Coordinates of C-alpha atoms and ligand atoms in Angstrom, one line a residue:
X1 CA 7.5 21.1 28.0
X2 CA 7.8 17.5 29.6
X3 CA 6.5 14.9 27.6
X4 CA 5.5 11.6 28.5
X5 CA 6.8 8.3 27.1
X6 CA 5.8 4.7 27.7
X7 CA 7.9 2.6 29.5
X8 CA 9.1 -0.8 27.6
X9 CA 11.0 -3.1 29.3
X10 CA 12.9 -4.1 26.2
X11 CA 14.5 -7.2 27.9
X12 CA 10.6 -8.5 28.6
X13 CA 9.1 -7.7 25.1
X14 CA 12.6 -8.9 23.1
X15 CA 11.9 -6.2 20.1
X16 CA 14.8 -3.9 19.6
X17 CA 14.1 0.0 19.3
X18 CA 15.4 2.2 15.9
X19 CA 16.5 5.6 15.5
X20 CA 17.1 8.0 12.6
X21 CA 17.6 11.5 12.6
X22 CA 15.3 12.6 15.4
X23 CA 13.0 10.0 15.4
X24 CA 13.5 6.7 17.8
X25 CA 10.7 3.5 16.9
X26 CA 9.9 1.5 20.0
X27 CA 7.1 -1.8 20.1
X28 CA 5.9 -3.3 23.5
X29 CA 3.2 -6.2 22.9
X30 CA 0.5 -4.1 21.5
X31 CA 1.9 -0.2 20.6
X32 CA 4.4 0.8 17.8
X33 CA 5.4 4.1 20.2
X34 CA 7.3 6.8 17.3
X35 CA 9.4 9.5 19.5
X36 CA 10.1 12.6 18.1
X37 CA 11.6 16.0 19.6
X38 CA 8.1 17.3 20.2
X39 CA 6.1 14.5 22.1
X40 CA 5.3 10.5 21.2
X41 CA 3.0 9.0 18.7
X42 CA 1.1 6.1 19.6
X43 CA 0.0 3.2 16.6
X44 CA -1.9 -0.1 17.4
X45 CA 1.2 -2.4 16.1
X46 CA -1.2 -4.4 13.7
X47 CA -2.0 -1.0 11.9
X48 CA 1.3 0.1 12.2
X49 CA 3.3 -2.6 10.6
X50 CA 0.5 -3.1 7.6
X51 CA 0.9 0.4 6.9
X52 CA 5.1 0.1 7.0
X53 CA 4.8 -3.3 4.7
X54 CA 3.0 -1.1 2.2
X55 CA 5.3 2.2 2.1
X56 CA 8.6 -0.3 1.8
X57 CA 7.0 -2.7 -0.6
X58 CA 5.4 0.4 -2.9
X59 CA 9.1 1.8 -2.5
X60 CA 7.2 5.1 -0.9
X61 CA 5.2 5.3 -3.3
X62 CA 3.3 8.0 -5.1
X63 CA 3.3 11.2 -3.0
X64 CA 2.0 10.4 0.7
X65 CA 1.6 7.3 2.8
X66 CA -0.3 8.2 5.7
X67 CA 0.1 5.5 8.2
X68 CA -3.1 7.4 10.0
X69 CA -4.1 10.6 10.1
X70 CA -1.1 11.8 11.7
X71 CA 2.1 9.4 10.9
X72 CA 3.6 8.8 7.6
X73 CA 5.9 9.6 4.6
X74 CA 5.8 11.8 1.6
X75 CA 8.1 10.9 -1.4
X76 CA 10.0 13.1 -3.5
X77 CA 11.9 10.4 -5.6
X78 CA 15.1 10.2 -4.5
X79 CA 14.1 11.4 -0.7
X80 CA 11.7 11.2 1.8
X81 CA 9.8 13.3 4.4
X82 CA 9.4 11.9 7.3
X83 CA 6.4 13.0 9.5
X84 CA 4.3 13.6 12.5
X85 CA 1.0 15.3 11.8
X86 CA 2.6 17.6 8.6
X87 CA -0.9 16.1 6.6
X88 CA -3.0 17.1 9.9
X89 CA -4.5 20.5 10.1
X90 CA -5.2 20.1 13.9
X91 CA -1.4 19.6 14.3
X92 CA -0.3 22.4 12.0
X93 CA -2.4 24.7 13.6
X94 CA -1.1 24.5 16.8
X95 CA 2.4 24.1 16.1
X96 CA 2.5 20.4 16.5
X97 CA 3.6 18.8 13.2
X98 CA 7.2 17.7 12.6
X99 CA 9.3 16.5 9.7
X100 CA 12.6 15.3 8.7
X101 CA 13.2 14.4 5.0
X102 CA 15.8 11.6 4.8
X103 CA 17.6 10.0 1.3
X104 CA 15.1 7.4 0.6
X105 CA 17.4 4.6 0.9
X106 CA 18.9 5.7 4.3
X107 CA 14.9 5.6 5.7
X108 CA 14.1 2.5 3.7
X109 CA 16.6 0.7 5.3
X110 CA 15.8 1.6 8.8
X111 CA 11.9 0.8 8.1
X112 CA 12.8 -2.7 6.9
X113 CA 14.5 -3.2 10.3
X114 CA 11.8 -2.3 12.0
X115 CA 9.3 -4.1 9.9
X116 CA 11.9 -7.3 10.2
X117 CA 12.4 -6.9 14.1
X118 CA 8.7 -6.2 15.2
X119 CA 6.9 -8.7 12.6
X120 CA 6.6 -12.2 14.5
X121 CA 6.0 -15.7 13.4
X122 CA 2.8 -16.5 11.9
X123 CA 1.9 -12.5 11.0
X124 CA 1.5 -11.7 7.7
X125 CA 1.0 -8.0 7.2
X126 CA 0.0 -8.3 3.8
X127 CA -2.5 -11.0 4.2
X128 CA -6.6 -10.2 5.0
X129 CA -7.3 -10.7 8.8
X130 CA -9.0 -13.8 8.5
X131 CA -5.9 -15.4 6.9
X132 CA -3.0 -14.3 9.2
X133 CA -2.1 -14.4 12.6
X134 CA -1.8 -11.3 15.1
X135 CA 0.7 -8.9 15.8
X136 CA 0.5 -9.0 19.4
X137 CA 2.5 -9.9 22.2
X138 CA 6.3 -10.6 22.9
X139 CA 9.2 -11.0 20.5
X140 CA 8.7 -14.3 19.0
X141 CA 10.6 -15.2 15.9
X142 CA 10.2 -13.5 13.0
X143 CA 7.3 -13.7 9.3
X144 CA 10.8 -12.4 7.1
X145 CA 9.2 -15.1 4.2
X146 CA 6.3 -13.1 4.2
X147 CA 7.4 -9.6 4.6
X148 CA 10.9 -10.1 1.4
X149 CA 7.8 -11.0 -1.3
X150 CA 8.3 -9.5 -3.8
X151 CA 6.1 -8.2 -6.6
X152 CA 6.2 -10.4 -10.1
X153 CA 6.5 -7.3 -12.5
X154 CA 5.5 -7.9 -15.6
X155 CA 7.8 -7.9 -18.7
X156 CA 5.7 -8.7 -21.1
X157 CA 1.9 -10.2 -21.2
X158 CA 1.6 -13.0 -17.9
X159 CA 2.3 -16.1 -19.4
X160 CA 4.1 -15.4 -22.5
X161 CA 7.6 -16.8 -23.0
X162 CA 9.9 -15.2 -20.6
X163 CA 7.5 -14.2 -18.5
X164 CA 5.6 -14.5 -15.0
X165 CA 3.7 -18.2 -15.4
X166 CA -0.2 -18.2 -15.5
X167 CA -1.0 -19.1 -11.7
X168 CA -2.6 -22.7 -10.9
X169 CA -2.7 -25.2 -8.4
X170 CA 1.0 -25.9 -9.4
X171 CA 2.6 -22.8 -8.7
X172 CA 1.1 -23.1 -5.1
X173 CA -1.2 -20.2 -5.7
X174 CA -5.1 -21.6 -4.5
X175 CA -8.1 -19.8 -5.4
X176 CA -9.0 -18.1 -2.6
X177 CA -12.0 -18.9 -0.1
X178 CA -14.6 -15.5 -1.7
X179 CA -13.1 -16.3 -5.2
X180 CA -14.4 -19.7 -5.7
X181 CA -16.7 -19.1 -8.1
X182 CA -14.3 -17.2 -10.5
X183 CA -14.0 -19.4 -13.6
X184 CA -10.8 -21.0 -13.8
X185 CA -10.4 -21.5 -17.7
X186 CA -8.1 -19.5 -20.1
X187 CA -8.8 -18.6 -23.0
X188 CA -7.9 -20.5 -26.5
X189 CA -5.5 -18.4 -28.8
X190 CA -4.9 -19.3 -32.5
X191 CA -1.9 -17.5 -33.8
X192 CA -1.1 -17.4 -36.9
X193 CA 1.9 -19.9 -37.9
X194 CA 5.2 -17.8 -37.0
X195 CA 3.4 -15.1 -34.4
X196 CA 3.0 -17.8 -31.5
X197 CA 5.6 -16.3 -29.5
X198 CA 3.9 -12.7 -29.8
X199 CA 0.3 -13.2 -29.1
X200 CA -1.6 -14.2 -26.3
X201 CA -4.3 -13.9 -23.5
X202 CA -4.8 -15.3 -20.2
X203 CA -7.4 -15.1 -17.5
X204 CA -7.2 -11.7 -15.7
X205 CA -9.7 -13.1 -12.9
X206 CA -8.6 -16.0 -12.5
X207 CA -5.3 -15.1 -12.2
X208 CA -6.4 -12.0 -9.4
X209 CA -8.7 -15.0 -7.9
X210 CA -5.2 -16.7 -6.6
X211 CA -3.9 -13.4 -4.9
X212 CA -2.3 -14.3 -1.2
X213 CA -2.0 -10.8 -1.0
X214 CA -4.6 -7.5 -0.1
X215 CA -4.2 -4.3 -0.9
X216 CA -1.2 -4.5 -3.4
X217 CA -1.3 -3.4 -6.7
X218 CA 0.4 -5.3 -9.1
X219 CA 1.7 -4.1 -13.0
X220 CA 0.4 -6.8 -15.2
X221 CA 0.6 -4.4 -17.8
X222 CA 2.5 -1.4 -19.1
X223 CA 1.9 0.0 -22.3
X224 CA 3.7 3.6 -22.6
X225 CA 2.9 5.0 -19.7
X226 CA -0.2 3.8 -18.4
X227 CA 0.2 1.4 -15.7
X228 CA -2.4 -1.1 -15.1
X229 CA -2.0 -2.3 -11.2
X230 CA -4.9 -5.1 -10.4
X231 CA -5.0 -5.8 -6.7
X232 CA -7.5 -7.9 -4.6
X233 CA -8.7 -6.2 -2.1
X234 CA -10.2 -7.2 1.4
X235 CA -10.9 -5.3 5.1
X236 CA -9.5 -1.6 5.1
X237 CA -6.7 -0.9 2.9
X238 CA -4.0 -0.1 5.9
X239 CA -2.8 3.7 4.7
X240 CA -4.7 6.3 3.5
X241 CA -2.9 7.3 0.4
X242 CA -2.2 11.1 -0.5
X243 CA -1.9 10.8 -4.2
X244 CA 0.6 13.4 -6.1
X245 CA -1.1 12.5 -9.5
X246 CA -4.6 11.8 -10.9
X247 CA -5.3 8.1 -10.4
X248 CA -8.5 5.9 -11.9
X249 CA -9.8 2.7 -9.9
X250 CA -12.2 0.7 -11.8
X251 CA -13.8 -1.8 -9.7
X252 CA -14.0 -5.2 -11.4
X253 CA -16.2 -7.5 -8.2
X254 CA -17.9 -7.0 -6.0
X255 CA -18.1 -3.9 -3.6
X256 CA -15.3 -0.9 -2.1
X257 CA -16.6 2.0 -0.3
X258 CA -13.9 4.7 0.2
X259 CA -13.3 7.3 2.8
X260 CA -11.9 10.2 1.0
X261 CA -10.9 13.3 2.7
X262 CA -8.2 16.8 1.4
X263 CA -4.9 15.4 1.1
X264 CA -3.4 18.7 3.0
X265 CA -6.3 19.2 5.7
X266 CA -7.4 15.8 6.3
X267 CA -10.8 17.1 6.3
X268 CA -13.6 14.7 5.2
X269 CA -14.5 15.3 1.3
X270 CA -16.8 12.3 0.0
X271 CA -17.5 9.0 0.5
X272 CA -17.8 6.8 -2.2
X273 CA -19.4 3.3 -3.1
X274 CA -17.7 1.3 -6.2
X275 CA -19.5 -1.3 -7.1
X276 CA -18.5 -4.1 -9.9
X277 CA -18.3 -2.2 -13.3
X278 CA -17.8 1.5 -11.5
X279 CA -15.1 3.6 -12.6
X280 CA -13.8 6.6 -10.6
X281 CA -11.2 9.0 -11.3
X282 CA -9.2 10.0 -8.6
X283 CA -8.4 13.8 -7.9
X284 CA -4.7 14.6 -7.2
X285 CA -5.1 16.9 -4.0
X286 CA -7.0 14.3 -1.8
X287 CA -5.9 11.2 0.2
X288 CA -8.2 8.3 0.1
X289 CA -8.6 4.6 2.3
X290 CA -10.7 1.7 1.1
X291 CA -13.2 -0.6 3.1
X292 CA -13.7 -4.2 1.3
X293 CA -16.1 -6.2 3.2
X294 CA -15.1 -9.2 1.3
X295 CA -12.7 -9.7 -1.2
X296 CA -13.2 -7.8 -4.3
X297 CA -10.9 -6.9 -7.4
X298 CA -10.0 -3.9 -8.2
X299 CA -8.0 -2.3 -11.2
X300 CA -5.8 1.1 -10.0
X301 CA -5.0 2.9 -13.5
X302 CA -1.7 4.7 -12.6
X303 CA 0.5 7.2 -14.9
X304 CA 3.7 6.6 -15.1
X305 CA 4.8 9.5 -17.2
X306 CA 8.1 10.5 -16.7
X307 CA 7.0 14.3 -17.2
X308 CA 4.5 14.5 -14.5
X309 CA 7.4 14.5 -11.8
X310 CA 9.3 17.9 -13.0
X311 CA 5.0 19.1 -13.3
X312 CA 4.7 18.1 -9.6
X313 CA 7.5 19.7 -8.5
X314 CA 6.4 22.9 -9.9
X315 CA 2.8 22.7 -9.2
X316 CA 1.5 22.1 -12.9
X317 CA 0.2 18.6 -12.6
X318 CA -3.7 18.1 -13.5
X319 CA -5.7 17.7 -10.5
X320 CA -8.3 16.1 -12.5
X321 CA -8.5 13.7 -14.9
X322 CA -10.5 15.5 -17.8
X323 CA -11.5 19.2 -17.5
X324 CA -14.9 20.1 -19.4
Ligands
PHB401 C1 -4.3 3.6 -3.6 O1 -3.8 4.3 -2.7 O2 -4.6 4.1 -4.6 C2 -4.4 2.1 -3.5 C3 -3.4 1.5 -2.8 C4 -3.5 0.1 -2.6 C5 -4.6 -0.6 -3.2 C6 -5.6 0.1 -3.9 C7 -5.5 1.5 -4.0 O3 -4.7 -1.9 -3.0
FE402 FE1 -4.1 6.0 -4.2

């Protein structure tokens, strides 16, 4: 079989190309090309670098991270597939999928080349398209400020002693342009005398109304093993996500419809409106991509049970929340 590859002129578009295993990453001004023994796989570079900003920040993270409906990477916890098409049923079906599973740091380490290489000044590819430069053209210096944030984790409750501060003006986190009418104040705590340092509140919203961020969940809170991951939310969240787990979104403003298709076949399954006060739980054999025509908060509900790995492995875990 003779397959077809773009031609880049590497010295014209100044972005390096990347190889592991079988697999070789090239950019020209507007493609992310991905080689692999059976063909090429073509990405608009904007999609494909959001989607690669995600998998290295979320560190893989739960199950798969379709980049589309073709491209991405499943995680095992310790390594990594690698795939074209493994997720597609078109491209199983006619022999066409491809995978390589690498150690995750080996891949991680390649993909924050790439993403360091191929992201140029002024794009963010965590930031909401109104609020970021594009992706396109030649090499021209490089957004690494943007693309090394990293998240706050919480320790304990935002803004108690040793903690993450409460965001404000000060910290250089601004409310953000569709949040403006989020009230600002935080709540008034009287402790009693010698329990000041161990109760608290703050201002979830207003806190979440600051975000520079999209499509990022954040732990503000752990308590055992329920994860609570608030994220502010804006255009199409840049993977569709393959969860390997039951997962709950509860949409605090505003509006998110969701696309949500099989997580093996990629066929269509249900779309989904959440609007402010909707709760949904998340079934663990589908893959799902959100659409936020302006900024909304939402709340992703993850478990972070140590059990449920050894019960995905061998194909016990739940695939719904509650069973009746
Ligand atoms: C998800 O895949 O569940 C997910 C990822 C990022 C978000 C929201 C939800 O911002
Ligand atoms: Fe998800």
């Amino acid at each position: 079989m003779t397959t077809l590859t773009a031609t880049i002129d590497n010295a014209k578009t100044g972005y390096q190309d990347f190889s592991i295993g079988s697999f070789t990453f090239r950019r020209n001004e507007y493609f992310a090309y991905v080689d692999y023994p059976d063909g090429e796989y073509v990405m608009p570079i904007d999609a494909f670098l959001k989607a690669l900003m995600r998998d290295i920040a979320w560190g893989f993270f739960y199950g798969t991270v379709n980049f589309d409906e073709v491209f991405g990477t499943t995680n095992h916890y310790g390594n990594v597939d690698l795939f074209i098409g493994a997720t597609n049923e078109e491209y199983v079906n006619n022999g066409k999928d491809f995978m390589e599973n690498f150690p995750s740091e080996e891949l991680m380490e390649v993909f924050q080349a790439i993403l360091s290489d191929w992201t140029i000044e002024g794009f963010d590819p965590f930031a909401a398209p109104q609020e970021t430069g594009t992706a396109w053209g030649p090499k021209n210096g490089n957004n690494d400020e943007a693309i090394s944030r990293t998240r706050q984790v919480a320790q304990r409750m935002i803004g108690m002693p040793g903690d993450t501060e409460i965001r404000s003006d000060e910290t250089g986190y601004t409310v953000n342009r569709h949040f403006k009418d989020v009230d600002q104040s935080q709540p008034k705590v009287y402790a009693e005398p010698g329990f000041e340092d161990q109760i608290h509140g703050f201002n979830l919203w207003a806190h979440l109304s600051r975000s520079d961020v999209t499509w990022n969940p954040s732990i503000v809170s752990i308590c055992k093993q329920s994860l609570l991951c608030p994220t502010t939310e804006e255009y199409i969240l840049p993977v569709e996500h393959g969860n390997d787990r039951v997962e709950w979104f509860l949409q605090v403003s505003d509006e998110i419809v969701w696309d949500i298709k099989d997580g093996k076949s990629s066929k269509p399954r249900a779309s989904l409106i959440m609007r402010a006060g909707d709760v949904a739980c998340m079934p663990a054999d589908i893959r799902h991509q959100g659409f936020s025509p302006k900024r909304s908060m939402l709340i992703v509900w993850e478990n972070g049970s140590p059990e449920i790995m050894e019960k995905i492995k061998n194909g016990t875990v739940p695939r719904v929340g509650v069973e009746f």
